[in-house]
Amino acid sequence: MSKMYRFFVVLLILSVLVVGCSQATPAPTQEKPAPTKAVEQPTKASEPTKAPEPTKAPEKPKAVSEFHGAWPYKVPPEGHYNTYVPNAISLGIYWDVMQMPGAMYLWAKDEWFPLMYTSWEFVPDKDLFVVHLRKGAKWSDGSDFTAKDVVTTFDVGRLFKWTVFKYVDTVKAVDDYTVEFHMHTPSTVVQRYVLKERVRPASTYGEIAKKVEDLMAAGKGSDSDEWKALQKEATDFRPEALVASGPYMIDPDSITEAQLTLVKNDKSWIADQVNFDKLVIFNGETPTVTPLVLAGDIDYATHGFPPATEKQFIEQGIRIARPPIYSGPAIYFNHDIYPLNRVEVRQAIAYAINRAENGTVSLGESGKAVKYMVGFSDTLVPLWLSEDQIAKLNTYDYNTAKAEELLKSIGFKRGDDGVWVDDKGKKMEFELTFPAEYADWSAAGQNAAEQLTKFGIKITPRGVQFQQHPTEIRQGKFQMAIRHWGSSTNPHPHFAYEGVLFRYNYIGSTEGKGMNFPMKQMVDGQEVDLEKLIVDSAKGLDENAQKENVAKVAYVFNKLLPVVPLWERYGNNPVNEKERVTNWPPDDHYLLKNSAYGDNFVIIALLQGMLEPIQK
């Protein structure tokens, strides 16, 4: 027996003894132990044993993408979801991503971006404007989007004196996806009034709309007690939710004093086109929003930031977008108060204020002094008025001597203390209110008060809570006030006049007489009906033919100065390109020609899927 053979025999004996010993160990229980499974040997010695498949690490959950904006709102119960009346939580420009309009306008291209309507047309021989609705769209409550929603929207709007009804008499559903607006006064602005109106759901407002239709069928008009009672009912109505057609809707549980969240509305036809899971909207005006922008918590804001704040933004590397606003602050007058109802006094005030100084103090390079004083943007004046018509305008260049001459011409004189005294012996002392939280308008009001007081018209400036301020103006509870001139939401001059002389006047206010500026006035020895002129400024379907009437309104406004425009605002919107959002349109992009408050470029960029989350 060889040594090698003996060695293997010994190994075999030892292995048997070991196995025997292991089997002799008693089991811990009386159960019979399971047999040991033999280890399978590879069939071929040459085949390597395969390594076990690596265990896959669990996939990380996808990060929730957020866009952070800012807009002031009131929390419930003061804040509510009735978007026809004040204090609705509609969130300004962000309303368009919840209850979308028929379309949004691309100002530089003179084109429309279709949303809830897919097409539309004027039918001149029938005096119709016809819209065709998007088929298959749904509301967040699951109901179908149909013509009933459009008719409901405008039926309720009729209760609230919408200006579109100065041109339109009936709104009719032809079928589920076609609506006809019959024009008793055909006008190109009907297109804008209709397409830009956010469509509200019949599931929310249908009962009120039905009551409007019943009253109209019974011949009960706006002067009837029944109409006024329904108007109050509609004003007091408080829906349980803001039912959305757009890609986002309010999460009611998220609403706090500080912020709220818009979450995806997966039922929206456009939900897959937007790239953010949530929009976080911070609450507040300029003083509240400023530190949030500086901390990087806000991606975009439209607030009016003072020059010093804008400088801080730039130093932190935050981009400043300057879209045109086509509007700005103006001094409003309560025309029930003597002598503010005298045209010479308003003209003197226009001469006595250095508008360039007022704009620079308020908003730096984004506050440009108004030149033509016609009530709509200086940039639009050459498009609507001829050179001869422009030459007839008074630009009211800063001239305190001219202001003094005007006041003396109507029997006013300075008192011993330097304050002007009117022809009835009363000192010219007034209060000027402004929205306290609007940094730019507050600065404009303070500076105007200082300049007028220095001139001898003693002005006491007072800030009013910004959401309360417009209500006080519409109710006529003011002497002088800072509100807007022009139109930041619509390009036709008609809208500039409608916004000031209708909505803040007895013509369109449902809360009071507003400034109570008489719309029938004497100009150059002739009586003019300014309300009719404003309506006629948009009359007809040929904009070139409208220019003559626009020029008439511009001339009358320039003569009467129902309000005194101060400066035209350009946005100084902070855009944070580093935190959460990328692919912002550059400054020379056509979207930056849109007004920041009408067809906002950021909202369109969101809806078009242009803006994207930064991948981290």
Coordinates of C-alpha atoms in Angstrom, one line a residue:
M1 CA 0.0 0.0 0.0
S2 CA 1.5 3.2 -1.0
K3 CA 1.9 6.1 1.4
M4 CA -0.5 8.2 -0.7
Y5 CA -3.1 5.5 -0.6
R6 CA -2.8 5.1 3.2
F7 CA -3.2 8.9 3.6
F8 CA -6.6 8.8 1.7
V9 CA -7.8 5.9 3.7
V10 CA -7.1 7.7 7.0
L11 CA -9.0 10.8 5.7
L12 CA -12.0 8.6 4.8
I13 CA -12.1 7.0 8.2
L14 CA -11.9 10.4 10.0
S15 CA -14.7 11.8 7.8
V16 CA -17.0 8.9 8.7
L17 CA -16.3 9.4 12.4
V18 CA -17.1 13.0 12.2
V19 CA -20.4 12.4 10.4
G20 CA -21.3 9.7 12.9
C21 CA -20.6 12.0 15.8
S22 CA -22.7 14.8 14.3
Q23 CA -25.7 12.5 13.8
A24 CA -25.4 11.2 17.4
T25 CA -26.1 14.7 18.8
P26 CA -29.7 14.7 20.3
A27 CA -32.3 16.9 18.7
P28 CA -33.6 19.7 20.8
T29 CA -37.2 18.6 20.3
Q30 CA -39.0 15.2 19.8
E31 CA -39.6 16.0 16.2
K32 CA -37.7 14.0 13.7
P33 CA -35.0 16.2 12.2
A34 CA -35.2 16.9 8.5
P35 CA -32.7 15.1 6.4
T36 CA -29.6 17.0 5.4
K37 CA -29.7 17.9 1.7
A38 CA -26.6 16.8 -0.2
V39 CA -24.6 19.5 -1.9
E40 CA -24.7 19.1 -5.6
Q41 CA -21.4 18.9 -7.4
P42 CA -20.8 20.5 -10.7
T43 CA -21.3 18.1 -13.6
K44 CA -18.0 19.1 -15.1
A45 CA -14.9 20.1 -13.2
S46 CA -14.1 22.6 -15.9
E47 CA -17.4 24.6 -15.3
P48 CA -16.9 27.4 -12.9
T49 CA -19.5 28.0 -10.2
K50 CA -21.7 31.0 -11.2
A51 CA -21.6 34.0 -8.9
P52 CA -25.0 35.0 -7.4
E53 CA -26.9 37.7 -9.3
P54 CA -26.2 41.1 -7.6
T55 CA -29.2 42.4 -5.6
K56 CA -30.6 45.5 -7.2
A57 CA -30.8 48.6 -4.9
P58 CA -34.4 49.8 -4.5
E59 CA -35.1 52.7 -6.8
K60 CA -35.2 56.1 -5.1
P61 CA -38.7 57.7 -5.3
K62 CA -38.8 60.5 -7.9
A63 CA -38.4 63.9 -6.4
V64 CA -41.5 66.1 -6.4
S65 CA -40.9 69.0 -8.7
E66 CA -42.1 72.4 -7.5
F67 CA -42.5 75.9 -9.0
H68 CA -42.6 78.7 -6.3
G69 CA -44.5 81.9 -7.0
A70 CA -46.2 84.6 -5.0
W71 CA -49.5 86.3 -4.9
P72 CA -51.5 87.9 -2.0
Y73 CA -54.7 86.2 -0.9
K74 CA -56.9 86.1 2.2
V75 CA -57.4 82.9 4.1
P76 CA -60.9 81.4 4.7
P77 CA -63.4 82.3 5.8
E78 CA -62.7 85.9 4.5
G79 CA -61.0 84.4 1.5
H80 CA -63.3 82.2 -0.6
Y81 CA -64.0 80.6 -4.0
N82 CA -66.5 82.9 -5.5
T83 CA -64.5 84.4 -8.3
Y84 CA -67.1 87.0 -9.3
V85 CA -66.6 89.1 -6.1
P86 CA -63.7 90.5 -4.0
N87 CA -61.5 88.4 -1.8
A88 CA -61.7 85.3 -4.0
I89 CA -58.7 83.0 -3.7
S90 CA -58.1 83.2 -7.4
L91 CA -54.4 84.1 -7.2
G92 CA -54.1 86.7 -10.0
I93 CA -52.0 85.4 -12.8
Y94 CA -52.2 81.8 -11.4
W95 CA -55.9 81.8 -11.9
D96 CA -55.1 81.0 -15.5
V97 CA -53.7 77.6 -14.6
M98 CA -56.8 76.7 -12.6
Q99 CA -59.9 78.0 -14.4
M100 CA -58.4 78.6 -17.8
P101 CA -59.6 81.2 -20.3
G102 CA -60.6 80.3 -23.8
A103 CA -57.2 81.4 -25.1
M104 CA -54.2 83.6 -24.2
Y105 CA -52.7 86.3 -26.4
L106 CA -49.2 86.5 -27.7
W107 CA -48.8 90.3 -27.9
A108 CA -45.7 90.5 -30.1
K109 CA -47.1 88.0 -32.6
D110 CA -50.7 89.1 -32.7
E111 CA -51.6 85.5 -32.3
W112 CA -53.6 83.4 -29.8
F113 CA -52.6 80.4 -27.8
P114 CA -55.8 78.2 -27.7
L115 CA -56.8 76.7 -24.3
M116 CA -60.5 75.9 -23.6
Y117 CA -61.5 77.0 -27.1
T118 CA -59.9 75.5 -30.2
S119 CA -61.2 78.1 -32.8
W120 CA -63.4 81.1 -33.1
E121 CA -64.6 83.5 -35.8
F122 CA -66.7 86.6 -36.4
V123 CA -69.8 86.1 -38.6
P124 CA -70.3 89.7 -39.8
D125 CA -73.5 89.2 -41.8
K126 CA -75.2 87.8 -38.6
D127 CA -73.5 90.0 -36.1
L128 CA -72.1 86.9 -34.3
F129 CA -68.9 86.0 -32.6
V130 CA -68.7 82.2 -32.4
V131 CA -66.5 80.0 -30.3
H132 CA -65.8 76.3 -30.7
L133 CA -65.0 74.4 -27.5
R134 CA -62.3 71.9 -26.8
K135 CA -64.0 68.4 -26.9
G136 CA -63.2 65.8 -24.2
A137 CA -62.1 68.3 -21.6
K138 CA -63.2 67.7 -18.0
W139 CA -63.4 69.7 -14.8
S140 CA -61.7 68.6 -11.6
D141 CA -65.0 67.4 -10.2
G142 CA -65.4 65.0 -13.1
S143 CA -68.0 66.9 -15.0
D144 CA -67.6 67.4 -18.8
F145 CA -66.6 70.8 -20.1
T146 CA -69.4 71.9 -22.4
A147 CA -71.2 75.0 -23.8
K148 CA -73.3 75.1 -20.7
D149 CA -70.2 76.2 -18.7
V150 CA -69.6 79.1 -21.1
V151 CA -73.2 80.3 -21.1
T152 CA -73.2 80.0 -17.3
T153 CA -70.0 82.1 -17.0
F154 CA -71.5 85.0 -19.0
D155 CA -75.0 84.7 -17.5
V156 CA -73.6 85.3 -14.0
G157 CA -71.2 88.0 -15.4
R158 CA -74.3 89.9 -16.7
L159 CA -75.3 90.3 -13.0
F160 CA -72.1 92.0 -12.3
K161 CA -72.3 94.6 -15.1
W162 CA -69.6 93.0 -17.3
T163 CA -68.7 95.5 -20.1
V164 CA -69.0 92.9 -22.8
F165 CA -72.8 93.3 -22.6
K166 CA -72.4 96.9 -23.9
Y167 CA -71.7 95.0 -27.2
V168 CA -73.4 91.6 -26.7
D169 CA -77.0 91.0 -26.0
T170 CA -77.4 87.2 -26.1
V171 CA -75.1 84.2 -25.4
K172 CA -76.5 81.0 -26.8
A173 CA -75.3 77.4 -26.9
V174 CA -75.8 76.0 -30.4
D175 CA -74.7 72.5 -29.3
D176 CA -72.5 71.1 -26.6
Y177 CA -69.3 72.5 -28.2
T178 CA -70.4 75.7 -29.9
V179 CA -71.5 79.0 -28.4
E180 CA -72.7 82.1 -30.3
F181 CA -72.4 85.6 -28.9
H182 CA -74.8 87.9 -30.7
M183 CA -73.5 91.5 -30.9
H184 CA -76.1 94.4 -30.8
T185 CA -73.0 96.6 -31.3
P186 CA -70.4 94.6 -33.3
S187 CA -66.8 95.2 -32.1
T188 CA -63.4 93.7 -32.3
V189 CA -63.0 93.9 -28.5
V190 CA -65.7 91.2 -28.1
Q191 CA -63.1 88.7 -29.2
R192 CA -60.9 89.8 -26.3
Y193 CA -63.7 90.0 -23.8
V194 CA -64.8 86.5 -24.7
L195 CA -61.5 84.6 -25.2
K196 CA -59.7 86.0 -22.2
E197 CA -62.6 85.4 -19.7
R198 CA -61.9 82.5 -17.4
V199 CA -64.6 79.9 -17.9
R200 CA -66.4 78.9 -14.7
P201 CA -68.1 75.6 -14.2
A202 CA -71.9 75.2 -14.5
S203 CA -71.6 72.6 -11.7
T204 CA -70.8 75.6 -9.3
Y205 CA -72.7 78.5 -10.8
G206 CA -75.4 76.8 -12.9
E207 CA -78.3 77.5 -10.4
I208 CA -77.5 81.2 -10.3
A209 CA -77.2 81.4 -14.1
K210 CA -80.6 79.7 -14.5
K211 CA -82.2 82.4 -12.2
V212 CA -80.6 85.1 -14.4
E213 CA -82.1 83.5 -17.5
D214 CA -85.5 83.3 -15.8
L215 CA -85.5 86.9 -14.8
M216 CA -84.5 88.0 -18.4
A217 CA -87.3 85.8 -19.8
A218 CA -89.8 87.5 -17.4
G219 CA -88.6 90.9 -18.5
K220 CA -87.0 91.7 -15.2
G221 CA -83.9 93.9 -15.8
S222 CA -81.1 95.3 -13.7
D223 CA -83.4 98.0 -12.2
S224 CA -85.9 95.4 -10.8
D225 CA -85.9 94.4 -7.1
E226 CA -85.7 90.8 -8.2
W227 CA -82.5 91.4 -10.1
K228 CA -80.9 93.3 -7.2
A229 CA -81.9 90.5 -4.8
L230 CA -80.3 87.9 -7.1
Q231 CA -77.2 90.1 -7.4
K232 CA -76.9 90.1 -3.6
E233 CA -77.4 86.3 -3.6
A234 CA -74.7 85.8 -6.1
T235 CA -72.4 88.2 -4.2
D236 CA -72.9 86.2 -0.9
F237 CA -72.5 82.8 -2.6
R238 CA -69.6 80.8 -1.2
P239 CA -68.7 77.7 -3.3
E240 CA -67.1 74.8 -1.5
A241 CA -64.1 74.6 -3.9
L242 CA -62.6 76.2 -6.9
V243 CA -63.4 73.6 -9.5
A244 CA -60.6 73.6 -12.1
S245 CA -60.3 73.0 -15.8
G246 CA -56.5 73.7 -15.8
P247 CA -53.6 71.5 -14.9
Y248 CA -53.6 72.7 -11.2
M249 CA -56.1 73.1 -8.5
I250 CA -55.9 74.4 -4.9
D251 CA -55.2 71.9 -2.1
P252 CA -57.6 73.4 0.5
D253 CA -55.7 71.7 3.3
S254 CA -52.5 73.5 2.3
I255 CA -53.9 77.0 2.8
T256 CA -52.1 79.0 5.6
E257 CA -51.4 82.6 6.2
A258 CA -48.0 82.0 4.7
Q259 CA -48.6 79.9 1.6
L260 CA -50.8 77.4 -0.3
T261 CA -50.2 74.7 -2.8
L262 CA -51.6 74.0 -6.2
V263 CA -51.5 70.3 -7.0
K264 CA -51.9 68.5 -10.3
N265 CA -55.4 68.2 -11.6
D266 CA -55.0 64.9 -13.5
K267 CA -58.4 65.3 -15.1
S268 CA -57.3 68.3 -17.1
W269 CA -56.6 67.8 -20.8
I270 CA -53.3 69.7 -20.4
A271 CA -52.1 68.0 -17.3
D272 CA -49.4 66.0 -19.1
Q273 CA -48.0 69.1 -20.8
V274 CA -46.9 70.9 -17.7
N275 CA -43.6 69.8 -16.0
F276 CA -44.2 70.6 -12.3
D277 CA -46.0 68.4 -9.8
K278 CA -46.9 71.4 -7.6
L279 CA -47.0 75.2 -7.6
V280 CA -46.3 76.7 -4.2
I281 CA -47.8 80.2 -3.9
F282 CA -46.5 82.4 -1.1
N283 CA -48.9 84.8 0.4
G284 CA -48.2 88.5 0.7
E285 CA -47.3 91.8 -0.8
T286 CA -43.9 93.3 -1.4
P287 CA -42.7 93.6 2.3
T288 CA -43.5 89.9 2.9
V289 CA -42.3 88.6 -0.4
T290 CA -38.9 90.4 -0.5
P291 CA -37.1 88.3 2.1
L292 CA -38.4 85.1 0.5
V293 CA -37.0 86.1 -2.9
L294 CA -33.7 87.0 -1.3
A295 CA -33.7 83.6 0.5
G296 CA -34.2 81.7 -2.8
D297 CA -37.7 80.5 -1.8
I298 CA -39.4 82.2 -4.8
D299 CA -38.7 81.5 -8.4
Y300 CA -40.8 84.4 -9.9
A301 CA -42.7 87.4 -8.6
T302 CA -44.6 90.3 -10.2
H303 CA -44.6 92.6 -7.2
G304 CA -43.3 96.2 -7.5
F305 CA -40.0 96.2 -5.8
P306 CA -38.3 99.5 -4.8
P307 CA -34.9 100.3 -6.4
A308 CA -32.9 99.4 -3.3
T309 CA -34.4 95.9 -3.2
E310 CA -33.9 95.4 -6.9
K311 CA -30.2 96.2 -6.4
Q312 CA -30.1 93.5 -3.7
F313 CA -31.6 91.0 -6.1
I314 CA -29.1 91.8 -8.8
E315 CA -26.2 91.6 -6.4
Q316 CA -27.3 88.1 -5.5
G317 CA -27.4 87.0 -9.1
I318 CA -31.1 87.1 -9.5
R319 CA -32.2 88.1 -12.9
I320 CA -34.6 91.0 -13.4
A321 CA -37.2 90.7 -16.2
R322 CA -38.7 93.9 -17.4
P323 CA -41.9 93.1 -19.3
P324 CA -44.1 96.1 -20.2
I325 CA -47.1 96.7 -18.0
Y326 CA -49.0 99.2 -20.2
S327 CA -50.2 100.8 -17.0
G328 CA -49.1 102.5 -13.8
P329 CA -50.3 104.6 -10.9
A330 CA -52.6 107.6 -11.2
I331 CA -54.2 110.0 -8.8
Y332 CA -58.0 109.4 -8.5
F333 CA -60.4 112.1 -7.4
N334 CA -63.7 111.9 -5.6
H335 CA -65.7 114.1 -7.9
D336 CA -68.3 114.6 -5.2
I337 CA -65.8 116.8 -3.3
Y338 CA -65.3 120.4 -4.3
P339 CA -63.0 121.7 -5.8
L340 CA -61.6 118.3 -7.0
N341 CA -64.5 118.2 -9.5
R342 CA -63.1 121.3 -11.2
V343 CA -61.0 120.5 -14.3
E344 CA -58.6 123.4 -13.6
V345 CA -57.7 121.9 -10.3
R346 CA -56.9 118.5 -11.8
Q347 CA -54.9 120.2 -14.5
A348 CA -53.0 122.3 -11.9
I349 CA -52.2 119.1 -10.0
A350 CA -50.8 117.5 -13.2
Y351 CA -48.5 120.5 -13.7
A352 CA -47.4 120.6 -10.1
I353 CA -46.1 117.1 -9.9
N354 CA -42.7 116.2 -11.4
R355 CA -43.7 112.8 -12.8
A356 CA -40.1 111.8 -13.8
E357 CA -39.1 112.2 -10.2
N358 CA -42.1 110.4 -8.9
G359 CA -41.4 107.4 -11.2
T360 CA -37.7 107.2 -10.3
V361 CA -38.3 107.4 -6.6
S362 CA -40.9 104.7 -6.8
L363 CA -39.4 102.2 -9.2
G364 CA -36.1 103.3 -10.5
E365 CA -35.6 102.6 -14.2
S366 CA -38.9 100.7 -14.3
G367 CA -40.9 103.8 -13.6
K368 CA -41.1 106.0 -16.7
A369 CA -42.9 109.3 -16.6
V370 CA -46.2 109.5 -18.6
K371 CA -45.8 111.9 -21.6
Y372 CA -49.1 112.1 -23.5
M373 CA -51.6 111.9 -20.7
V374 CA -54.3 110.2 -22.7
G375 CA -55.1 107.3 -20.4
F376 CA -53.4 104.5 -22.3
S377 CA -49.8 103.6 -22.8
D378 CA -47.4 106.1 -24.5
T379 CA -46.0 103.1 -26.5
L380 CA -49.4 102.6 -28.1
V381 CA -50.2 106.2 -28.8
P382 CA -48.4 106.4 -32.2
L383 CA -50.3 103.2 -33.3
W384 CA -53.7 104.8 -32.7
L385 CA -53.2 108.6 -33.2
S386 CA -51.9 110.5 -36.1
E387 CA -49.1 113.1 -35.8
D388 CA -51.6 115.9 -36.0
Q389 CA -53.8 114.4 -33.3
I390 CA -50.8 113.9 -31.0
A391 CA -49.7 117.5 -31.6
K392 CA -53.0 118.7 -30.1
L393 CA -52.4 116.9 -26.8
N394 CA -51.3 118.8 -23.6
T395 CA -48.3 116.9 -22.1
Y396 CA -48.6 118.8 -18.8
D397 CA -44.8 119.1 -18.4
Y398 CA -43.7 119.9 -14.9
N399 CA -44.4 123.6 -14.4
T400 CA -45.5 125.0 -11.0
A401 CA -45.9 128.5 -12.4
K402 CA -48.5 127.2 -14.9
A403 CA -50.2 125.4 -12.0
E404 CA -50.3 128.6 -10.0
E405 CA -51.7 130.5 -13.0
L406 CA -54.5 128.0 -13.5
L407 CA -55.6 128.2 -9.8
K408 CA -55.5 132.0 -9.8
S409 CA -57.6 132.1 -13.0
I410 CA -60.6 130.5 -11.1
G411 CA -60.3 132.8 -8.1
F412 CA -58.1 130.7 -5.8
K413 CA -55.3 132.3 -3.8
R414 CA -52.6 131.4 -1.3
G415 CA -53.2 131.8 2.4
D416 CA -50.7 133.4 4.7
D417 CA -49.4 129.9 5.5
G418 CA -48.8 129.2 1.8
V419 CA -51.7 126.8 1.5
W420 CA -54.1 127.5 -1.4
V421 CA -57.6 128.6 -0.6
D422 CA -60.4 127.9 -3.0
D423 CA -63.0 130.5 -4.3
K424 CA -65.3 129.5 -1.4
G425 CA -62.7 130.3 1.2
K426 CA -61.8 126.7 2.1
K427 CA -58.2 125.6 2.4
M428 CA -57.1 123.0 -0.2
E429 CA -56.3 120.2 2.3
F430 CA -57.0 116.6 1.3
E431 CA -56.1 113.0 2.2
L432 CA -54.4 110.8 -0.4
T433 CA -54.8 107.1 0.2
F434 CA -52.8 104.2 -1.5
P435 CA -52.4 100.5 -1.0
A436 CA -50.0 100.3 2.0
E437 CA -48.3 97.1 0.9
Y438 CA -47.7 98.1 -2.7
A439 CA -44.1 99.5 -2.3
D440 CA -44.1 101.3 -5.6
W441 CA -47.6 102.8 -5.3
S442 CA -46.9 103.7 -1.7
A443 CA -43.7 105.5 -2.8
A444 CA -45.6 107.3 -5.6
G445 CA -48.3 108.4 -3.1
Q446 CA -45.8 109.7 -0.6
N447 CA -43.8 111.6 -3.2
A448 CA -46.9 113.1 -4.8
A449 CA -48.1 114.2 -1.3
E450 CA -44.7 115.9 -0.7
Q451 CA -44.6 117.6 -4.0
L452 CA -48.2 118.9 -3.8
T453 CA -47.8 120.0 -0.2
K454 CA -44.7 121.9 -1.2
F455 CA -46.7 123.6 -3.9
G456 CA -49.4 124.6 -1.4
I457 CA -52.0 121.9 -1.7
K458 CA -51.7 120.2 1.7
I459 CA -51.9 116.4 1.3
T460 CA -52.0 113.9 4.1
P461 CA -50.8 110.5 2.8
R462 CA -52.4 107.4 4.3
G463 CA -51.8 103.7 3.5
V464 CA -54.8 101.4 3.4
Q465 CA -54.7 97.6 3.5
F466 CA -54.2 96.7 -0.2
Q467 CA -57.2 94.4 -0.5
Q468 CA -59.5 96.9 1.2
H469 CA -58.3 99.9 -0.8
P470 CA -60.1 99.2 -4.2
T471 CA -63.3 98.5 -2.3
E472 CA -63.1 101.9 -0.6
I473 CA -62.6 103.6 -4.0
R474 CA -65.6 101.8 -5.6
Q475 CA -67.7 102.8 -2.6
G476 CA -66.6 106.4 -2.9
K477 CA -65.0 106.5 0.6
F478 CA -62.0 108.6 -0.3
Q479 CA -60.9 112.1 -1.3
M480 CA -57.8 111.4 -3.4
A481 CA -56.3 108.0 -4.1
I482 CA -53.6 106.1 -6.0
R483 CA -55.0 103.5 -8.3
H484 CA -54.2 102.4 -11.8
W485 CA -54.4 104.0 -15.2
G486 CA -54.2 102.2 -18.5
S487 CA -54.7 98.5 -19.0
S488 CA -52.2 95.9 -17.9
T489 CA -54.3 93.1 -19.3
N490 CA -55.6 94.1 -22.7
P491 CA -53.9 95.9 -25.6
H492 CA -56.8 97.9 -27.1
P493 CA -57.2 101.5 -25.7
H494 CA -60.8 100.8 -25.0
F495 CA -59.9 98.5 -22.1
A496 CA -57.8 101.3 -20.5
Y497 CA -60.8 103.6 -20.3
E498 CA -63.2 100.8 -19.3
G499 CA -61.0 99.8 -16.4
V500 CA -60.8 103.3 -14.9
L501 CA -64.0 105.1 -15.9
F502 CA -66.4 102.2 -15.8
R503 CA -65.2 99.8 -13.1
Y504 CA -64.2 102.6 -10.6
N505 CA -67.1 104.8 -11.5
Y506 CA -70.9 104.6 -11.2
I507 CA -71.0 103.1 -14.7
G508 CA -69.7 99.6 -13.7
S509 CA -69.3 99.6 -9.9
T510 CA -71.8 97.4 -8.0
E511 CA -70.5 98.6 -4.6
G512 CA -71.2 102.3 -4.9
K513 CA -70.7 105.3 -7.2
G514 CA -66.9 105.1 -7.1
M515 CA -65.2 108.4 -8.1
N516 CA -68.6 109.5 -9.5
F517 CA -67.0 111.3 -12.5
P518 CA -69.9 112.6 -14.7
M519 CA -69.6 111.0 -18.1
K520 CA -71.4 113.8 -19.8
Q521 CA -69.1 116.9 -19.9
M522 CA -68.5 120.1 -21.7
V523 CA -65.3 120.1 -23.9
D524 CA -64.4 123.0 -26.1
G525 CA -67.9 124.4 -25.7
Q526 CA -69.7 121.2 -26.7
E527 CA -71.2 118.4 -24.6
V528 CA -69.6 115.1 -25.0
D529 CA -70.9 111.7 -23.8
L530 CA -67.7 110.0 -22.7
E531 CA -69.4 106.7 -22.0
K532 CA -70.7 106.5 -25.5
L533 CA -67.3 107.6 -26.9
I534 CA -65.6 104.8 -25.0
V535 CA -68.1 102.2 -26.2
D536 CA -67.8 103.6 -29.8
S537 CA -64.0 103.5 -29.6
A538 CA -64.2 99.8 -30.1
K539 CA -67.2 99.8 -32.4
G540 CA -67.1 97.8 -35.6
L541 CA -64.9 95.0 -36.9
D542 CA -62.3 97.2 -38.5
E543 CA -59.6 98.5 -36.1
N544 CA -58.4 101.1 -38.6
A545 CA -61.9 102.5 -38.6
Q546 CA -61.9 102.7 -34.8
K547 CA -58.9 105.0 -34.7
E548 CA -60.9 108.2 -35.2
N549 CA -63.1 107.4 -32.1
V550 CA -60.0 106.3 -30.1
A551 CA -58.5 109.7 -30.9
K552 CA -61.7 111.5 -29.7
V553 CA -61.6 109.7 -26.3
A554 CA -57.9 110.4 -26.0
Y555 CA -58.4 114.1 -26.6
V556 CA -61.3 114.3 -24.1
F557 CA -59.4 112.4 -21.5
N558 CA -56.3 114.7 -22.0
K559 CA -58.5 117.8 -21.6
L560 CA -60.6 116.6 -18.6
L561 CA -58.0 114.5 -16.7
P562 CA -60.6 112.5 -14.7
V563 CA -57.5 110.9 -13.2
V564 CA -53.9 112.1 -13.4
P565 CA -51.5 109.4 -14.7
L566 CA -48.1 109.6 -13.0
W567 CA -45.7 107.1 -14.6
E568 CA -45.8 104.0 -16.7
R569 CA -44.6 100.9 -15.0
Y570 CA -42.3 98.2 -16.5
G571 CA -41.8 95.0 -14.6
N572 CA -38.9 94.5 -12.3
N573 CA -39.7 90.8 -11.8
P574 CA -37.1 88.7 -10.0
V575 CA -36.4 85.4 -11.9
N576 CA -34.5 82.8 -10.0
E577 CA -32.7 80.6 -12.6
K578 CA -30.7 78.6 -10.1
E579 CA -32.9 76.9 -7.5
R580 CA -35.8 74.9 -9.0
V581 CA -36.7 76.1 -12.5
T582 CA -34.8 76.2 -15.8
N583 CA -35.3 77.1 -19.4
W584 CA -36.7 80.5 -18.7
P585 CA -37.3 82.6 -21.9
P586 CA -34.6 85.2 -22.5
D587 CA -35.2 88.9 -22.3
D588 CA -35.5 89.2 -26.1
H589 CA -38.0 86.4 -26.4
Y590 CA -41.4 87.3 -27.8
L591 CA -43.2 86.3 -24.6
L592 CA -41.4 89.1 -22.7
K593 CA -43.5 91.6 -24.8
N594 CA -46.6 90.4 -23.0
S595 CA -47.8 92.4 -20.0
A596 CA -46.9 90.8 -16.7
Y597 CA -50.5 90.9 -15.7
G598 CA -52.2 90.0 -18.9
D599 CA -51.2 86.8 -20.7
N600 CA -48.3 86.6 -18.3
F601 CA -45.2 85.1 -20.0
V602 CA -44.4 82.8 -17.1
I603 CA -47.9 81.3 -17.1
I604 CA -47.8 80.7 -20.9
A605 CA -44.3 79.2 -20.5
L606 CA -45.7 76.8 -17.8
L607 CA -48.7 75.8 -19.9
Q608 CA -46.6 75.3 -23.0
G609 CA -44.2 73.0 -21.1
M610 CA -41.3 75.4 -21.8
L611 CA -40.3 75.7 -18.1
E612 CA -38.7 72.7 -16.6
P613 CA -37.5 71.6 -13.2
I614 CA -33.8 71.6 -12.5
Q615 CA -32.6 68.1 -12.2
K616 CA -30.6 67.6 -8.9

